[in-house]
Short mmCIF file of C-alpha atoms in Angstrom, two decimals:
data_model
loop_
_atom_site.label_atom_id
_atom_site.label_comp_id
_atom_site.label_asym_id
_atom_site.label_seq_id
_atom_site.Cartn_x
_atom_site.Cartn_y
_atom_site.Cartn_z
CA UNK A 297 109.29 119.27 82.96
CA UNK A 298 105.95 120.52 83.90
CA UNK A 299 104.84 119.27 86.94
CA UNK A 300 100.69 120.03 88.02
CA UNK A 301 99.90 120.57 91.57
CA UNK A 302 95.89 120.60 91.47
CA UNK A 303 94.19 123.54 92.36
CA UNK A 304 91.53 125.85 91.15
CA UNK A 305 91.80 129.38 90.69
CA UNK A 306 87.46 129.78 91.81
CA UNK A 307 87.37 131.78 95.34
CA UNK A 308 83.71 130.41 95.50
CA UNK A 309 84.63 126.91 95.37
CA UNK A 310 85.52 124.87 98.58
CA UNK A 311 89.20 122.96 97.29
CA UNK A 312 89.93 119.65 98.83
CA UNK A 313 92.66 119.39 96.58
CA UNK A 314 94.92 121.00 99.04
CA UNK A 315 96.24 119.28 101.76
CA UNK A 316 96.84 121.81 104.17
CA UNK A 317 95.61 122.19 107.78
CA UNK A 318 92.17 123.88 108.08
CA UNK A 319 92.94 124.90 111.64
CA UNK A 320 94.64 127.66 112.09
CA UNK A 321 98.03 128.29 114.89
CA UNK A 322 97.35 129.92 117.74
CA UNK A 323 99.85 132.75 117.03
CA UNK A 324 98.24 133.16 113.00
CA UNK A 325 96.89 136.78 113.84
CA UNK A 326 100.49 137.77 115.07
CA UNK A 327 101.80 137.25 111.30
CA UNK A 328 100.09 140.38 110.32
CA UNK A 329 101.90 143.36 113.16
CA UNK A 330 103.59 146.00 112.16
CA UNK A 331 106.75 144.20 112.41
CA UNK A 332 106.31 142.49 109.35
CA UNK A 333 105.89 146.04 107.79
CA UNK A 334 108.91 146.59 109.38
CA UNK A 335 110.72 143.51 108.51
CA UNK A 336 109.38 144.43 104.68
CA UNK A 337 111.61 147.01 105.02
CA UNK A 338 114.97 145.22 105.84
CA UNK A 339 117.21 142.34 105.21
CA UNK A 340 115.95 139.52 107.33
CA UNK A 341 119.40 137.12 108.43
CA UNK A 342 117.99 133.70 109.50
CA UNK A 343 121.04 132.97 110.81
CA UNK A 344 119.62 135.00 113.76
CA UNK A 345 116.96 132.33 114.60
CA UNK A 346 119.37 129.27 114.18
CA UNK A 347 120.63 128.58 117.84
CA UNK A 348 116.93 129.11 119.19
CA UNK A 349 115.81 127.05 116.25
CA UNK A 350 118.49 123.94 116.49
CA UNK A 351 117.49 123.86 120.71
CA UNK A 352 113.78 123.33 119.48
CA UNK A 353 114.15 121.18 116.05
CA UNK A 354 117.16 119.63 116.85
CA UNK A 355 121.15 119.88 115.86
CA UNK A 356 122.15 119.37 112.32
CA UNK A 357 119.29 121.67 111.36
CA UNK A 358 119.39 124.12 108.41
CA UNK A 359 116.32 126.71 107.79
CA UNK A 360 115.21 126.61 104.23
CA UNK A 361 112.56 128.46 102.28
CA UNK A 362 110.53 125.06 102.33
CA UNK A 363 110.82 122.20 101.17
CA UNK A 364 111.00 123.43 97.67
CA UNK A 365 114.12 124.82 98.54
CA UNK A 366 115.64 121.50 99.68
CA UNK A 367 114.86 119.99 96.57
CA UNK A 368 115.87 121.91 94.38
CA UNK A 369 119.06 121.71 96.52
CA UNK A 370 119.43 118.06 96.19
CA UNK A 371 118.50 117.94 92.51
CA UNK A 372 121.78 120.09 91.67
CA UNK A 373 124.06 118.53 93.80
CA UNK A 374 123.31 115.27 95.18
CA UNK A 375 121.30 113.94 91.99
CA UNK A 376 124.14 115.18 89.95
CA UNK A 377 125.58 111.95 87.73
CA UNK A 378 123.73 109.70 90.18
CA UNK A 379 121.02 106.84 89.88
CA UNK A 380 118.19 108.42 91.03
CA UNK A 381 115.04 106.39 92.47
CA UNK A 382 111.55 107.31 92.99
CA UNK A 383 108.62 105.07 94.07
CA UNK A 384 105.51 105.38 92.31
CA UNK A 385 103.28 107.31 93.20
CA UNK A 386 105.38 110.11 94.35
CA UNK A 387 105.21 113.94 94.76
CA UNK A 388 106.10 114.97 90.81
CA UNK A 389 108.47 117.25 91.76
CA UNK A 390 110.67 114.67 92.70
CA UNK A 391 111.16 113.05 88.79
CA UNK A 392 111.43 117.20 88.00
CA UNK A 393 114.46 117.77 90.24
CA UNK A 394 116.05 114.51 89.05
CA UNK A 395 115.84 115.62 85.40
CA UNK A 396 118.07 118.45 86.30
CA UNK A 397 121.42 116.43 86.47
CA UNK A 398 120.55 112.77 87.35
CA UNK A 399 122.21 110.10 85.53
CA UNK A 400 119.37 107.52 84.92
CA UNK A 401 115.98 108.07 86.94
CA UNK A 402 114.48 104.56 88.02
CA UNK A 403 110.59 104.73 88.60
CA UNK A 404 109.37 101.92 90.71
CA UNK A 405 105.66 101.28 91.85
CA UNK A 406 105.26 99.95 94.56
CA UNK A 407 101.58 100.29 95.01
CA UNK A 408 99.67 97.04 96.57
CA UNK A 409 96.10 97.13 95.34
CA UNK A 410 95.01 94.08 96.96
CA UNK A 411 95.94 95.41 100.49
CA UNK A 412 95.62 99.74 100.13
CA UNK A 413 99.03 100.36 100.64
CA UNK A 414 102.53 100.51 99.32
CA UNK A 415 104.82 97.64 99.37
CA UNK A 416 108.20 98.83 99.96
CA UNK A 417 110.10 95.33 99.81
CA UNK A 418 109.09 95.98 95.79
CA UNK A 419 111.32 98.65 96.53
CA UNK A 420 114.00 97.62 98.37
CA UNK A 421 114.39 94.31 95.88
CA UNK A 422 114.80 97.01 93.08
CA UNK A 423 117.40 98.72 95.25
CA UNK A 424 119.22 95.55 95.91
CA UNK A 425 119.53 94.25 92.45
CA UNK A 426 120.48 97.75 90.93
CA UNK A 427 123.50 97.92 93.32
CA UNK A 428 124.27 94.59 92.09
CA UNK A 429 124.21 95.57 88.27
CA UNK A 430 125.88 99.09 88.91
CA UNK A 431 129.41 98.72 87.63
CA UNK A 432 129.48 102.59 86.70
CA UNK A 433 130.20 103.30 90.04
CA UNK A 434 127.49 106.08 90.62
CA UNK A 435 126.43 106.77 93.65
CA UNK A 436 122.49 105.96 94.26
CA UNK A 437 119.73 108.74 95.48
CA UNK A 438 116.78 107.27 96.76
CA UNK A 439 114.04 109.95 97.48
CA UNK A 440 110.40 109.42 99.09
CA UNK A 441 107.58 110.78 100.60
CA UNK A 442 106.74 109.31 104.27
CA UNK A 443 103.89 109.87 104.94
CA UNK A 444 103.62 109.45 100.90
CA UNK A 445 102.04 112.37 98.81
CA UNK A 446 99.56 111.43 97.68
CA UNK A 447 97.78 107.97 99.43
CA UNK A 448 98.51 109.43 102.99
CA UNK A 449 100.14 105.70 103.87
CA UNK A 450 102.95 106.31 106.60
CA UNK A 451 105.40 103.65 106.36
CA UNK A 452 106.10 102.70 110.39
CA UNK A 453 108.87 100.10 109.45
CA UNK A 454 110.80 102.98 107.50
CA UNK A 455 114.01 102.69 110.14
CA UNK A 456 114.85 99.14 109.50
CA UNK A 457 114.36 100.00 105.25
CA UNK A 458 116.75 102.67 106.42
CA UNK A 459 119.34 100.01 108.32
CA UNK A 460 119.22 97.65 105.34
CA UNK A 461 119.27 100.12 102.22
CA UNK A 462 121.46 102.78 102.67
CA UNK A 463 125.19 102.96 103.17
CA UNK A 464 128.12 105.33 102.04
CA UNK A 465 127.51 105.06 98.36
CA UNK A 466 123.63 105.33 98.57
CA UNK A 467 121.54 108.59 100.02
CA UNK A 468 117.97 108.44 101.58
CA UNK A 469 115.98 111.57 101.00
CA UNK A 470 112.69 111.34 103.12
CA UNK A 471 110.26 114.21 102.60
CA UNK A 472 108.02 114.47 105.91
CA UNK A 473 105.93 117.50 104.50
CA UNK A 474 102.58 115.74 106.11
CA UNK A 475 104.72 114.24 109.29
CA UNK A 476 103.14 116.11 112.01
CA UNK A 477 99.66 114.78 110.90
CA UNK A 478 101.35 111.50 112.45
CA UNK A 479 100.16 110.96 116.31
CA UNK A 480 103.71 111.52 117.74
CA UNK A 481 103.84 108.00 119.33
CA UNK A 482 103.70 106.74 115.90
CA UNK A 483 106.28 108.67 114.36
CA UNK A 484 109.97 107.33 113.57
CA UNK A 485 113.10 109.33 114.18
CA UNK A 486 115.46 108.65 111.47
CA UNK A 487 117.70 112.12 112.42
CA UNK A 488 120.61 109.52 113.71
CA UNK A 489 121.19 107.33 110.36
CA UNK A 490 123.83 108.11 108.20
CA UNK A 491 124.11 109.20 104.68
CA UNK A 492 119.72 110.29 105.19
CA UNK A 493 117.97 114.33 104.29
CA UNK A 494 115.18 114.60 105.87
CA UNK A 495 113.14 117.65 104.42
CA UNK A 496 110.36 119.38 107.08
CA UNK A 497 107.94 122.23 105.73
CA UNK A 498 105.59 124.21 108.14
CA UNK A 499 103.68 124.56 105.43
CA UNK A 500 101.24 121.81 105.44
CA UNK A 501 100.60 121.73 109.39
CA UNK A 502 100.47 124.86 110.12
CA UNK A 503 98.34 126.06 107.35
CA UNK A 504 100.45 128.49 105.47
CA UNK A 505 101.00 128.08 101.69
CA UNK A 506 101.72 131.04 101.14
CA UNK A 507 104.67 131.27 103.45
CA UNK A 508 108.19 129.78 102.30
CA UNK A 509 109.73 127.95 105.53
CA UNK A 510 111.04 124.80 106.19
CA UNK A 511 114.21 122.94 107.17
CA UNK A 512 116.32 119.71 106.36
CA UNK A 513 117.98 117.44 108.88
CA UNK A 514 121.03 115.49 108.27
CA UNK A 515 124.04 114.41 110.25
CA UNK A 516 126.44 113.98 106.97
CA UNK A 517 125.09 116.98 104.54
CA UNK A 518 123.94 120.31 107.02
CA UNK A 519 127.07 122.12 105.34
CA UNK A 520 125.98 121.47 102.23
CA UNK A 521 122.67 122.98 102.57
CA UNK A 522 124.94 125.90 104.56
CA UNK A 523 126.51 126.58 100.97
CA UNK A 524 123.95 126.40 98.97
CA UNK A 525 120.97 127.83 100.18
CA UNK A 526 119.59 131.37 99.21
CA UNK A 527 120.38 134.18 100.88
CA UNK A 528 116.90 136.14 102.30
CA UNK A 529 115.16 133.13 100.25
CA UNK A 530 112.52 133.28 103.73
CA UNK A 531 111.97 136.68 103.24
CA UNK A 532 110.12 139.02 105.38
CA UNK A 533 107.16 136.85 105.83
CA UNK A 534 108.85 133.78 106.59
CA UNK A 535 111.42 135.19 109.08
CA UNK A 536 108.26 136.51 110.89
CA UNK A 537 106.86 133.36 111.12
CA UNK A 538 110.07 131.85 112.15
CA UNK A 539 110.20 134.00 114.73
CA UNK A 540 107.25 133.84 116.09
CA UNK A 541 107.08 130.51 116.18
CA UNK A 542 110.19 130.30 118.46
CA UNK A 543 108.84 132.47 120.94
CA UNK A 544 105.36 131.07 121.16
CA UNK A 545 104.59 128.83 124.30
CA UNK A 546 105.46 124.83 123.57
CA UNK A 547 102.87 124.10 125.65
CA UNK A 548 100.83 125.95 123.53
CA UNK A 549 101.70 124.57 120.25
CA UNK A 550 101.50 121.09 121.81
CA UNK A 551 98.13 121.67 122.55
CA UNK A 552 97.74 122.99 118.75
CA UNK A 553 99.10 119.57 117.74
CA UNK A 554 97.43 117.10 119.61
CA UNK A 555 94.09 119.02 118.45
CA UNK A 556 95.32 118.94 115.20
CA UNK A 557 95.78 115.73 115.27
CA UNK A 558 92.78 114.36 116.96
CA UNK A 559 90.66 116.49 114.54
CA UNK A 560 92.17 114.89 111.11
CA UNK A 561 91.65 111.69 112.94
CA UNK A 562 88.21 111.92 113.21
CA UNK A 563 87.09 113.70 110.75
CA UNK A 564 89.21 111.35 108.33
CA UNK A 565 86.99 108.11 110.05
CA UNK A 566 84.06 110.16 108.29
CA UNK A 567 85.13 108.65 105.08
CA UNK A 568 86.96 105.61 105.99
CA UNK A 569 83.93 103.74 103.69
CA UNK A 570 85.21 105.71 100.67
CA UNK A 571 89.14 105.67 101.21
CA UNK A 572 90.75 103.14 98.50
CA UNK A 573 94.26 103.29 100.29
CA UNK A 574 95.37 103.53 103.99
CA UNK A 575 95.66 106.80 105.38
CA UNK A 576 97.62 108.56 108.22
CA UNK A 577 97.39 111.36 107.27
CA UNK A 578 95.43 114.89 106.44
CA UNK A 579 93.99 113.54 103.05
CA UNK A 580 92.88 110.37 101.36
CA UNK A 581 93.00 108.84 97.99
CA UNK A 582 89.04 107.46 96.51
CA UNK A 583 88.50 105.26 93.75
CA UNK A 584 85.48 107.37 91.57
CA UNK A 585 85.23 105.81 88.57
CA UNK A 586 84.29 108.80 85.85
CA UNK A 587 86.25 111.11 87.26
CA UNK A 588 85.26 113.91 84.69
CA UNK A 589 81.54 113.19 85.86
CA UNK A 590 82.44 113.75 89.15
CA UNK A 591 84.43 116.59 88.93
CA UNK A 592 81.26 118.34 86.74
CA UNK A 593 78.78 117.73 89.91
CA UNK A 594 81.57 118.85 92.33
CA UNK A 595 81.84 122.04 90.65
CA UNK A 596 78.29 122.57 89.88
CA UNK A 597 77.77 122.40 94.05
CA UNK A 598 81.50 124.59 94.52
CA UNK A 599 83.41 121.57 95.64
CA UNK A 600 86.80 120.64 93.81
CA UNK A 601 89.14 117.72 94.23
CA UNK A 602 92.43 116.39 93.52
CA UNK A 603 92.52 114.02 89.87
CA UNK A 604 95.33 111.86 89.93
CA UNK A 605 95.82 111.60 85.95
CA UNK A 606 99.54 113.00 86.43
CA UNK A 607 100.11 109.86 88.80
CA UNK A 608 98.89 107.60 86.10
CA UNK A 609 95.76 106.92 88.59
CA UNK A 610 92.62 107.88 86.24
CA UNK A 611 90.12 106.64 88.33
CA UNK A 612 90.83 107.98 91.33
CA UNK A 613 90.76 111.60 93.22
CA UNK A 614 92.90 112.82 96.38
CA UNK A 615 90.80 114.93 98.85
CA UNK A 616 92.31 116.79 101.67
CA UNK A 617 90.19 117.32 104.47
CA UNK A 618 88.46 120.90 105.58
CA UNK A 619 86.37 122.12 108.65
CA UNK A 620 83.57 120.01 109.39
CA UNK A 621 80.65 121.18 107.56
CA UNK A 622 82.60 121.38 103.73
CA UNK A 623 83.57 117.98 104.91
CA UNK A 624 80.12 116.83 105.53
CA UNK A 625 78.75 118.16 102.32
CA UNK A 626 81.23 116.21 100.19
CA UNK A 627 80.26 113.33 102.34
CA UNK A 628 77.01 113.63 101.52
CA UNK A 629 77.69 114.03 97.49
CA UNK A 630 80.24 110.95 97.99
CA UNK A 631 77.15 109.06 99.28
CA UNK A 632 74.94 110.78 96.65
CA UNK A 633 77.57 109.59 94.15
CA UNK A 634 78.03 105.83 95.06
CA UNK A 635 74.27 106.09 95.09
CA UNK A 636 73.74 106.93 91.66
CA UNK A 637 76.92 105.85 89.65
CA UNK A 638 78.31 102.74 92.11
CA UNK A 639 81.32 104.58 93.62
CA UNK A 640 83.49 101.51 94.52
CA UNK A 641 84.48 101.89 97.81
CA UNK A 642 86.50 99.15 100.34
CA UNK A 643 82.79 98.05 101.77
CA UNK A 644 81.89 97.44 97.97
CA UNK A 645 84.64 95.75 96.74
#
């Protein structure tokens, strides 16, 4: 299964199609010392960084070369001769680490029009009466994206679907790739529920795609992880990072955060005229209409955005949000647009 992630291989083009943070960490310039020339040159043990990494993240932590990593972990083991869930939309490579071993994938979209968001009692009444027509005796995955990937709605009331839905025969995956986008008074801990993965990349936040590193935490499946990940997967680059990232001042990367934070927050209010579903997070999802039209006058003015064919969404486009000025200049084309070709947007609707 081919999954597509967006993209566009044009250096000249600004690319809202990726979601990742346009502010960089305060340590960024530290990636590229001579130790990771040095570290190039050697086996790189993450095990090394685990006790100073559990005191900071949290116990039942296992580092990972992203959350790519994790997943591919779960699909071989976990997904293996199970029902297998997914709410639609999703993240595609969920349905392609399902294929791997899965017994039946169930797709279920739970997307709310009327109200921009996703309904997750659609959901949790397809969870309920599958575990009442399951006489196989499979056990049940359930994996999601919260925030979801890629409307950007963060589900708040995700604990209670937790309390309600899972138990020892069904597993909760929860990818929180876009989680620290999420004003920390607003997030929900879910690292004490049983029988629940929850995946964490640094690569979203901290604005480094090209770096593998990332962790799970679960109470009933760390030693799994143990097993199976790859030895060196991090590599030189990531270990750096890892490192680095331990030793830098919390108060520091709080500040980082809350600025973070406060930045896609405003900037995000920019275009609250032209987002179709709520957002919490780093990037939105517009209704456009023509979508090949649109992507013809982005490119002709170096702009590119996310289409959403692949999430059977035609008329709509995900854009991620950059520094201030690209963001103003699609603002101004989105304006141009809705202008010229009636862009429906929520004040038009």
């Amino acid at each position: 299964m081919k999954i597509f992630h967006g993209g566009i291989n044009r250096e000249e083009f600004t690319d809202f199609s990726i979601s990742v943070n346009p502010i960089k960490p305060p340590f960024f310039e530290k990636l590229f010392s001579n130790k990771l020339v040095e570290y190039c040159g050697k086996y790189t043990y993450i095990e090394q960084l685990e006790e100073k990494f559990a005191k900071r993240y949290g116990e039942n932590t296992v580092i990972l070369a992203g959350a790519t990593e994790a997943l591919q972990i779960i699909g071989f083991t976990l997904m293996e001769d199970s029902e297998v869930i997914i709410p639609i939309p999703s993240y595609g490579e969920y349905a392609r680490i399902a294929s791997f071993k899965a017994h039946r994938i169930h797709f279920v979209d739970i997307l709310d029009y009327k109200n921009r968001k996703l309904d997750y009692s659609i959901l949790e009444n397809y969870i309920k009466d599958l575990k009442r027509k399951n006489r196989s005796g499979k056990n049940t995955v359930i994996i999601l994206g919260n925030p979801n990937n890629p409307t950007g709605y963060y589900e708040k009331n995700i604990a209670s679907f937790v309390d309600r839905n899972i138990d020892e025969r069904t597993t909760l995956v929860i990818d929180e790739a876009f989680v620290d986008f999420i004003p920390e008074k607003d997030r929900v801990d879910l690292s004490d529920f049983e029988n629940t993965i929850l995946i964490r990349t640094f690569t979203k936040f901290y604005s480094i795609p090209g770096i593998r590193a990332g962790y799970v935490k679960s109470k009933n499946f760390k030693s799994l992880f143990e097993s199976y990940r790859s030895p060196w997967a991090v590599g030189a680059m990531g270990y750096l990072f890892l490192e680095t990232l331990l030793r830098e001042d919390i108060y520091a990367l709080n500040r980082f955060e809350k600025n973070t934070v406060e930045y896609t927050e405003r900037e995000r209010k920019k275009f609250e005229d032209f987002t179709y579903f709520i957002s919490n997070t780093n990037y939105f999802v517009a209704e456009i209409g023509d979508v090949e039209k649109f992507l013809q006058i982005l490119h002709h003015n170096k702009m590119h955005v996310r289409t959403m064919y692949d999430f059977k969404m035609s008329k709509f486009v995900r854009i991620g949000l950059k520094d201030e000025q690209s963001n103003e200049k699609l603002l101004n084309l989105l304006r141009d647009w809705r202008e010229s070709y009636g862009l429906h947007s929520r004040l038009y609707r």
